Amino acid sequence: MPQMPKRVKYRKSQRGVVKGNAQRGNTVSYGDYGLQSLEAGWLSAEAIEAGRITAAHAVRGEGRLYIRVFPHKSVTSIPAETRMGKGKGEPEYWAAVIRPGMILFEIAGLPEANAREALAKVAYKMPFRCRFVHRRPSVGKA
Amino acid sequence: MADTVALKTEKRQGRGSHKAAKLRAAGRIPAVLYGHKEETISLSVDHDELMHAVRHNTRVVDISIEGKTEKAQIVELQWDCFGKDVLHVDFKRVSADERIEQTVPIELKGIAPGIAEGGRLDQPLHTLRIECPALNIPTSIRVAINDLHLDGAIHVKELKLPEGVKALTDPEAIVVHIIRPKVEPAPGTEPLGGSVEPEVITRKKSEEESEE
């Protein structure tokens, strides 16, 4: 079932503008390999679920899958053939706001070739261009 | 232990993002050298040379500045938001008899029997913070998982570290463990969303106020 928040302060949100690149959530933190978005946009809860199911087939039994994004934003729409006015529409779906550079999914415990194959299948389900990334080398104290 | 690599550097003239961008376009990375209460020097290093050293787990380098050579630790790499290019690098002076703090990757070796028993390998800790001699930094900490059964775990305190190396990470922290897989509900048996919409916090408050 697609994800959605359990509690929210407001049911509806303004659309907003996705500006700039991801300054956080842009490193592979939990797994060994990740899928990074290269474009900005909204990633619907259904798309996240589709990615999860696709990746879960690949990692079943062996590896581990991490989902790094959550659909916090409600997207509203008005029904077809409705006259203008009468207020904002009803929430249609939930989406995650994605900036270029954000890590969407991570995989651990799989050989690189298998992880690459799995994340390529996930990338096919995403509404924007993505790329396969490795964990960054550990340097210094951090 | 990684070999020491010599990096040719040049003193950097001028400051600011414009000058730094020009350097990067020319295949060099802006850098800074500090430590040991000596002068802080702005430098630039060759991109390819530095990345070769970083990829081969070299963390202490010989920096040559105008004919003088100094040993320095790579303390910080600043990456661009896509993690493709290094924007800036910090070098800290070290001496041979000094002990330094360093983060090293953890490498798992072997096949855990717990996986065959139906478990799932989970590695919460990918890097380990250590204190070690400046010229004797291990490239990685190898962890043998050949005796790791279902529900078994290896903690930081159980790691076999090379001589002279001390772990700074919490000794009780789990490095790797075998967990029982979650039982996922079969498709079609999932509850059809008890709450189709999330609970609205502000609505509750207004209702309470109206009741009063």
Tab-separated table of C-alpha atoms in Angstrom:
chain	number	residue	atom	x	y	z
A	1	MET	CA	0.000	0.000	0.000
A	2	PRO	CA	1.381	3.456	-0.856
A	3	GLN	CA	2.811	5.415	2.053
A	4	MET	CA	1.204	8.531	3.532
A	5	PRO	CA	1.681	10.499	6.748
A	6	LYS	CA	-0.176	9.310	9.844
A	7	ARG	CA	-0.803	12.800	11.188
A	8	VAL	CA	-0.606	16.142	9.428
A	9	LYS	CA	-1.082	19.717	10.561
A	10	TYR	CA	-2.961	20.696	7.410
A	11	ARG	CA	-4.727	18.514	4.851
A	12	LYS	CA	-3.829	20.619	1.828
A	13	SER	CA	-0.566	22.282	0.878
A	14	GLN	CA	0.399	24.945	-1.611
A	15	ARG	CA	2.193	23.682	-4.699
A	16	GLY	CA	5.518	25.451	-4.134
A	17	VAL	CA	8.536	25.547	-6.440
A	18	VAL	CA	11.375	23.033	-6.400
A	19	LYS	CA	14.456	25.232	-6.446
A	20	GLY	CA	18.115	24.241	-6.566
A	21	ASN	CA	19.864	20.971	-5.897
A	22	ALA	CA	19.684	18.694	-2.872
A	23	GLN	CA	21.995	19.946	-0.136
A	24	ARG	CA	21.039	17.076	2.190
A	25	GLY	CA	19.850	13.545	1.608
A	26	ASN	CA	22.373	13.359	-1.232
A	27	THR	CA	24.779	10.740	0.130
A	28	VAL	CA	24.470	6.974	0.352
A	29	SER	CA	24.130	6.582	4.128
A	30	TYR	CA	22.707	3.164	4.979
A	31	GLY	CA	23.439	0.812	2.094
A	32	ASP	CA	26.322	0.237	-0.283
A	33	TYR	CA	24.729	1.537	-3.468
A	34	GLY	CA	22.000	4.052	-4.197
A	35	LEU	CA	19.717	5.504	-6.827
A	36	GLN	CA	20.138	9.255	-7.223
A	37	SER	CA	17.664	11.562	-8.910
A	38	LEU	CA	19.081	13.887	-11.545
A	39	GLU	CA	15.990	16.010	-11.989
A	40	ALA	CA	13.521	17.834	-9.769
A	41	GLY	CA	9.885	16.876	-9.384
A	42	TRP	CA	7.240	15.216	-7.294
A	43	LEU	CA	7.539	11.507	-6.655
A	44	SER	CA	4.112	10.094	-5.915
A	45	ALA	CA	3.558	7.548	-3.153
A	46	GLU	CA	2.445	5.093	-5.875
A	47	ALA	CA	5.756	5.530	-7.715
A	48	ILE	CA	7.704	4.955	-4.484
A	49	GLU	CA	5.665	1.802	-3.884
A	50	ALA	CA	6.269	0.621	-7.453
A	51	GLY	CA	10.005	1.127	-6.915
A	52	ARG	CA	9.886	-0.702	-3.606
A	53	ILE	CA	8.137	-3.731	-5.098
A	54	THR	CA	10.568	-3.850	-8.035
A	55	ALA	CA	13.630	-3.619	-5.805
A	56	ALA	CA	12.199	-6.043	-3.232
A	57	HIS	CA	12.120	-8.771	-5.923
A	58	ALA	CA	15.851	-8.323	-6.445
A	59	VAL	CA	16.920	-8.144	-2.814
A	60	ARG	CA	14.583	-10.859	-1.493
A	61	GLY	CA	16.408	-13.201	0.869
A	62	GLU	CA	19.828	-11.622	0.462
A	63	GLY	CA	20.199	-7.909	0.592
A	64	ARG	CA	18.391	-5.063	2.245
A	65	LEU	CA	16.469	-2.189	0.721
A	66	TYR	CA	16.243	1.305	2.163
A	67	ILE	CA	13.730	3.902	0.990
A	68	ARG	CA	15.153	7.371	1.595
A	69	VAL	CA	12.151	9.471	0.581
A	70	PHE	CA	8.706	9.863	2.103
A	71	PRO	CA	5.582	11.447	0.571
A	72	HIS	CA	4.930	14.360	2.946
A	73	LYS	CA	3.099	16.590	0.478
A	74	SER	CA	-0.586	16.259	-0.390
A	75	VAL	CA	-1.462	17.080	-3.990
A	76	THR	CA	-4.993	18.245	-4.641
A	77	SER	CA	-7.020	18.284	-7.823
A	78	ILE	CA	-10.511	19.366	-8.854
A	79	PRO	CA	-12.809	16.921	-10.661
A	80	ALA	CA	-13.127	17.058	-14.463
A	81	GLU	CA	-15.746	19.344	-16.004
A	82	THR	CA	-15.959	21.495	-12.888
A	83	ARG	CA	-16.419	25.230	-13.153
A	84	MET	CA	-13.649	27.447	-11.808
A	85	GLY	CA	-13.896	28.651	-8.255
A	86	LYS	CA	-15.573	26.972	-5.293
A	87	GLY	CA	-12.268	26.612	-3.503
A	88	LYS	CA	-9.296	24.282	-3.573
A	89	GLY	CA	-9.763	20.694	-4.689
A	90	GLU	CA	-9.580	17.608	-2.523
A	91	PRO	CA	-6.291	15.731	-1.842
A	92	GLU	CA	-5.722	13.331	-4.731
A	93	TYR	CA	-2.424	11.728	-3.775
A	94	TRP	CA	0.683	12.149	-1.630
A	95	ALA	CA	4.076	12.968	-3.057
A	96	ALA	CA	7.701	13.463	-2.040
A	97	VAL	CA	9.373	16.649	-3.232
A	98	ILE	CA	12.561	15.622	-5.008
A	99	ARG	CA	15.520	17.859	-5.768
A	100	PRO	CA	18.334	16.879	-8.148
A	101	GLY	CA	20.928	14.848	-6.259
A	102	MET	CA	18.608	13.221	-3.730
A	103	ILE	CA	19.102	9.534	-2.980
A	104	LEU	CA	15.781	7.751	-3.481
A	105	PHE	CA	16.625	4.105	-2.739
A	106	GLU	CA	19.602	2.301	-1.276
A	107	ILE	CA	20.611	-1.340	-1.425
A	108	ALA	CA	22.945	-3.218	0.913
A	109	GLY	CA	24.291	-6.748	0.973
A	110	LEU	CA	24.212	-7.425	-2.769
A	111	PRO	CA	27.079	-7.680	-5.257
A	112	GLU	CA	27.472	-4.516	-7.333
A	113	ALA	CA	26.261	-6.129	-10.563
A	114	ASN	CA	23.021	-7.309	-8.940
A	115	ALA	CA	22.447	-3.982	-7.193
A	116	ARG	CA	23.040	-2.139	-10.456
A	117	GLU	CA	20.545	-4.358	-12.238
A	118	ALA	CA	17.944	-3.954	-9.481
A	119	LEU	CA	18.260	-0.178	-9.317
A	120	ALA	CA	18.117	0.096	-13.118
A	121	LYS	CA	14.714	-1.589	-12.950
A	122	VAL	CA	13.659	0.819	-10.194
A	123	ALA	CA	14.901	3.794	-12.243
A	124	TYR	CA	12.578	2.684	-15.034
A	125	LYS	CA	9.629	3.241	-12.684
A	126	MET	CA	10.730	6.743	-11.687
A	127	PRO	CA	9.246	9.812	-13.391
A	128	PHE	CA	12.662	11.442	-13.847
A	129	ARG	CA	16.230	10.549	-14.822
A	130	CYS	CA	18.216	8.712	-12.160
A	131	ARG	CA	21.695	7.283	-11.832
A	132	PHE	CA	23.431	4.551	-9.880
A	133	VAL	CA	25.830	5.798	-7.189
A	134	HIS	CA	28.316	4.282	-4.767
A	135	ARG	CA	29.052	5.169	-1.172
A	136	ARG	CA	31.560	8.027	-0.939
A	137	PRO	CA	35.058	7.243	0.418
A	138	SER	CA	35.422	7.830	4.146
A	139	VAL	CA	37.934	10.544	4.864
A	140	GLY	CA	39.090	12.224	8.069
A	141	LYS	CA	37.066	12.083	11.264
A	142	ALA	CA	33.643	12.099	9.657
B	1	MET	CA	48.357	-0.178	5.399
B	2	ALA	CA	48.168	2.272	2.526
B	3	ASP	CA	51.362	3.622	0.993
B	4	THR	CA	52.168	7.290	1.304
B	5	VAL	CA	51.626	9.220	-1.898
B	6	ALA	CA	53.445	12.376	-2.919
B	7	LEU	CA	51.210	15.215	-4.081
B	8	LYS	CA	52.625	18.160	-6.001
B	9	THR	CA	50.900	21.342	-4.937
B	10	GLU	CA	51.036	24.976	-5.915
B	11	LYS	CA	50.404	27.985	-3.729
B	12	ARG	CA	47.074	29.562	-4.539
B	13	GLN	CA	46.936	33.232	-5.400
B	14	GLY	CA	43.709	35.094	-4.757
B	15	ARG	CA	40.538	34.034	-3.027
B	16	GLY	CA	36.875	33.676	-3.824
B	17	SER	CA	34.538	31.347	-5.660
B	18	HIS	CA	35.373	32.789	-9.091
B	19	LYS	CA	39.087	32.015	-8.756
B	20	ALA	CA	38.274	28.581	-7.323
B	21	ALA	CA	35.962	27.791	-10.252
B	22	LYS	CA	38.724	28.770	-12.681
B	23	LEU	CA	41.119	26.415	-10.903
B	24	ARG	CA	38.620	23.554	-11.076
B	25	ALA	CA	38.087	24.174	-14.781
B	26	ALA	CA	41.863	23.835	-15.219
B	27	GLY	CA	41.815	20.391	-13.549
B	28	ARG	CA	43.025	21.477	-10.138
B	29	ILE	CA	41.297	21.389	-6.745
B	30	PRO	CA	41.561	24.230	-4.228
B	31	ALA	CA	43.025	23.048	-0.937
B	32	VAL	CA	44.187	24.353	2.401
B	33	LEU	CA	47.004	23.162	4.663
B	34	TYR	CA	46.945	23.862	8.389
B	35	GLY	CA	47.936	22.417	11.756
B	36	HIS	CA	50.787	22.265	14.274
B	37	LYS	CA	50.258	25.985	14.983
B	38	GLU	CA	52.041	26.859	11.760
B	39	GLU	CA	50.994	29.094	8.913
B	40	THR	CA	47.763	28.229	7.070
B	41	ILE	CA	48.532	27.943	3.370
B	42	SER	CA	46.075	28.045	0.478
B	43	LEU	CA	47.046	25.474	-2.135
B	44	SER	CA	45.822	23.737	-5.217
B	45	VAL	CA	46.361	20.070	-6.095
B	46	ASP	CA	45.964	18.114	-9.294
B	47	HIS	CA	42.476	16.556	-9.452
B	48	ASP	CA	43.577	13.216	-10.905
B	49	GLU	CA	46.478	12.765	-8.481
B	50	LEU	CA	44.285	13.458	-5.459
B	51	MET	CA	41.413	11.248	-6.572
B	52	HIS	CA	43.841	8.403	-7.319
B	53	ALA	CA	45.140	8.679	-3.765
B	54	VAL	CA	41.650	8.856	-2.234
B	55	ARG	CA	40.358	5.880	-4.227
B	56	HIS	CA	43.338	3.813	-3.075
B	57	ASN	CA	42.553	4.618	0.560
B	58	THR	CA	45.583	6.849	1.054
B	59	ARG	CA	44.856	9.176	3.935
B	60	VAL	CA	48.300	10.598	4.708
B	61	VAL	CA	50.157	12.254	1.839
B	62	ASP	CA	53.509	13.950	1.280
B	63	ILE	CA	52.752	17.479	0.175
B	64	SER	CA	55.483	19.313	-1.674
B	65	ILE	CA	55.214	23.098	-1.663
B	66	GLU	CA	57.924	25.030	-3.426
B	67	GLY	CA	60.533	22.341	-2.829
B	68	LYS	CA	59.548	21.715	0.814
B	69	THR	CA	57.835	18.439	1.740
B	70	GLU	CA	55.359	18.053	4.612
B	71	LYS	CA	53.303	15.093	5.793
B	72	ALA	CA	49.584	15.846	5.927
B	73	GLN	CA	46.367	13.996	6.600
B	74	ILE	CA	43.412	14.386	4.245
B	75	VAL	CA	40.908	15.653	6.800
B	76	GLU	CA	37.936	16.648	4.697
B	77	LEU	CA	36.733	16.398	1.129
B	78	GLN	CA	33.949	18.719	0.021
B	79	TRP	CA	31.840	17.186	-2.712
B	80	ASP	CA	29.371	18.794	-5.069
B	81	CYS	CA	25.718	17.989	-4.438
B	82	PHE	CA	25.777	15.051	-6.886
B	83	GLY	CA	28.873	13.523	-5.310
B	84	LYS	CA	30.682	13.577	-8.654
B	85	ASP	CA	33.428	16.145	-8.148
B	86	VAL	CA	35.535	17.210	-5.220
B	87	LEU	CA	35.252	20.962	-4.668
B	88	HIS	CA	37.829	21.482	-1.939
B	89	VAL	CA	40.183	19.479	0.241
B	90	ASP	CA	41.554	20.119	3.734
B	91	PHE	CA	45.028	18.897	4.682
B	92	LYS	CA	46.218	18.805	8.294
B	93	ARG	CA	49.899	18.609	9.147
B	94	VAL	CA	50.921	15.428	10.971
B	95	SER	CA	54.194	14.104	12.313
B	96	ALA	CA	55.402	10.514	12.268
B	97	ASP	CA	55.079	10.008	16.037
B	98	GLU	CA	51.587	11.485	16.242
B	99	ARG	CA	48.348	9.573	16.780
B	100	ILE	CA	45.440	10.741	14.673
B	101	GLU	CA	41.704	10.156	14.424
B	102	GLN	CA	40.541	8.600	11.203
B	103	THR	CA	37.440	6.950	9.776
B	104	VAL	CA	38.093	3.678	7.971
B	105	PRO	CA	35.685	1.450	6.056
B	106	ILE	CA	34.561	-1.891	7.499
B	107	GLU	CA	34.966	-4.820	5.159
B	108	LEU	CA	33.009	-8.045	5.692
B	109	LYS	CA	34.820	-11.289	4.867
B	110	GLY	CA	33.321	-14.725	4.405
B	111	ILE	CA	29.782	-16.062	4.229
B	112	ALA	CA	27.635	-16.005	7.346
B	113	PRO	CA	25.934	-19.363	8.079
B	114	GLY	CA	22.987	-17.386	9.479
B	115	ILE	CA	21.932	-16.480	5.930
B	116	ALA	CA	21.514	-20.167	5.081
B	117	GLU	CA	19.470	-20.510	8.294
B	118	GLY	CA	16.942	-18.055	6.885
B	119	GLY	CA	18.295	-14.836	8.337
B	120	ARG	CA	19.159	-11.587	6.677
B	121	LEU	CA	22.552	-9.869	6.950
B	122	ASP	CA	22.307	-6.325	8.218
B	123	GLN	CA	25.301	-4.014	8.578
B	124	PRO	CA	24.398	-0.897	10.559
B	125	LEU	CA	28.009	0.285	10.742
B	126	HIS	CA	29.912	0.790	7.482
B	127	THR	CA	32.770	2.874	8.856
B	128	LEU	CA	34.700	2.857	12.101
B	129	ARG	CA	36.274	5.839	13.840
B	130	ILE	CA	39.724	4.888	15.040
B	131	GLU	CA	42.786	6.387	16.653
B	132	CYS	CA	46.038	5.156	15.167
B	133	PRO	CA	49.634	6.210	14.422
B	134	ALA	CA	49.699	8.775	11.616
B	135	LEU	CA	51.888	6.649	9.377
B	136	ASN	CA	50.150	3.378	10.111
B	137	ILE	CA	46.524	3.851	9.084
B	138	PRO	CA	44.777	0.595	8.124
B	139	THR	CA	43.047	0.774	4.728
B	140	SER	CA	40.042	-1.074	6.147
B	141	ILE	CA	38.945	-3.115	9.146
B	142	ARG	CA	38.214	-6.675	8.093
B	143	VAL	CA	35.475	-8.499	9.935
B	144	ALA	CA	35.168	-12.267	9.523
B	145	ILE	CA	31.518	-13.308	9.561
B	146	ASN	CA	32.091	-17.046	9.136
B	147	ASP	CA	30.745	-17.774	12.641
B	148	LEU	CA	27.758	-15.475	12.517
B	149	HIS	CA	24.548	-17.426	13.037
B	150	LEU	CA	20.896	-16.366	13.151
B	151	ASP	CA	20.273	-13.639	15.780
B	152	GLY	CA	24.039	-13.334	16.207
B	153	ALA	CA	25.822	-9.997	16.212
B	154	ILE	CA	29.358	-8.636	16.122
B	155	HIS	CA	29.914	-5.531	18.247
B	156	VAL	CA	32.663	-2.934	17.992
B	157	LYS	CA	34.288	-4.281	21.188
B	158	GLU	CA	34.629	-7.727	19.563
B	159	LEU	CA	36.564	-6.475	16.529
B	160	LYS	CA	40.144	-7.610	16.081
B	161	LEU	CA	41.990	-4.385	15.386
B	162	PRO	CA	45.560	-4.119	14.101
B	163	GLU	CA	48.289	-3.309	16.617
B	164	GLY	CA	48.278	0.284	17.826
B	165	VAL	CA	44.737	0.919	16.628
B	166	LYS	CA	42.021	1.935	19.085
B	167	ALA	CA	38.337	2.147	18.212
B	168	LEU	CA	36.582	5.404	19.123
B	169	THR	CA	33.102	4.316	18.116
B	170	ASP	CA	30.768	3.149	20.923
B	171	PRO	CA	32.029	-0.345	21.940
B	172	GLU	CA	28.446	-1.619	22.267
B	173	ALA	CA	27.517	-0.549	18.722
B	174	ILE	CA	26.559	-3.391	16.395
B	175	VAL	CA	28.770	-3.727	13.337
B	176	VAL	CA	26.925	-6.559	11.646
B	177	HIS	CA	24.142	-8.918	12.672
B	178	ILE	CA	21.843	-11.533	11.253
B	179	ILE	CA	18.210	-10.611	11.705
B	180	ARG	CA	15.069	-12.623	11.151
B	181	PRO	CA	13.258	-11.411	8.035
B	182	LYS	CA	9.968	-9.603	8.599
B	183	VAL	CA	6.911	-11.636	7.648
B	184	GLU	CA	5.266	-9.637	4.883
B	185	PRO	CA	1.498	-10.024	4.509
B	186	ALA	CA	0.512	-11.901	1.376
B	187	PRO	CA	-0.838	-9.701	-1.417
B	188	GLY	CA	-4.557	-9.111	-1.022
B	189	THR	CA	-4.567	-9.701	2.726
B	190	GLU	CA	-3.358	-6.191	3.561
B	191	PRO	CA	-5.848	-4.020	5.397
B	192	LEU	CA	-7.465	-1.653	2.951
B	193	GLY	CA	-6.258	1.399	4.820
B	194	GLY	CA	-8.129	1.857	8.073
B	195	SER	CA	-7.552	5.550	7.619
B	196	VAL	CA	-7.715	6.662	4.000
B	197	GLU	CA	-6.727	10.130	5.063
B	198	PRO	CA	-4.213	11.090	7.746
B	199	GLU	CA	-5.333	12.543	11.049
B	200	VAL	CA	-5.365	16.355	10.982
B	201	ILE	CA	-3.899	17.820	14.177
B	202	THR	CA	-5.267	21.353	13.794
B	203	ARG	CA	-8.817	20.133	13.232
B	204	LYS	CA	-8.812	18.436	16.640
B	205	LYS	CA	-7.849	21.654	18.371
B	206	SER	CA	-10.622	23.683	16.732
B	207	GLU	CA	-13.188	21.024	17.664
B	208	GLU	CA	-12.049	21.127	21.281
B	209	GLU	CA	-12.355	24.902	21.314
B	210	SER	CA	-15.886	24.765	19.906
B	211	GLU	CA	-16.890	22.259	22.597
B	212	GLU	CA	-15.684	24.647	25.309
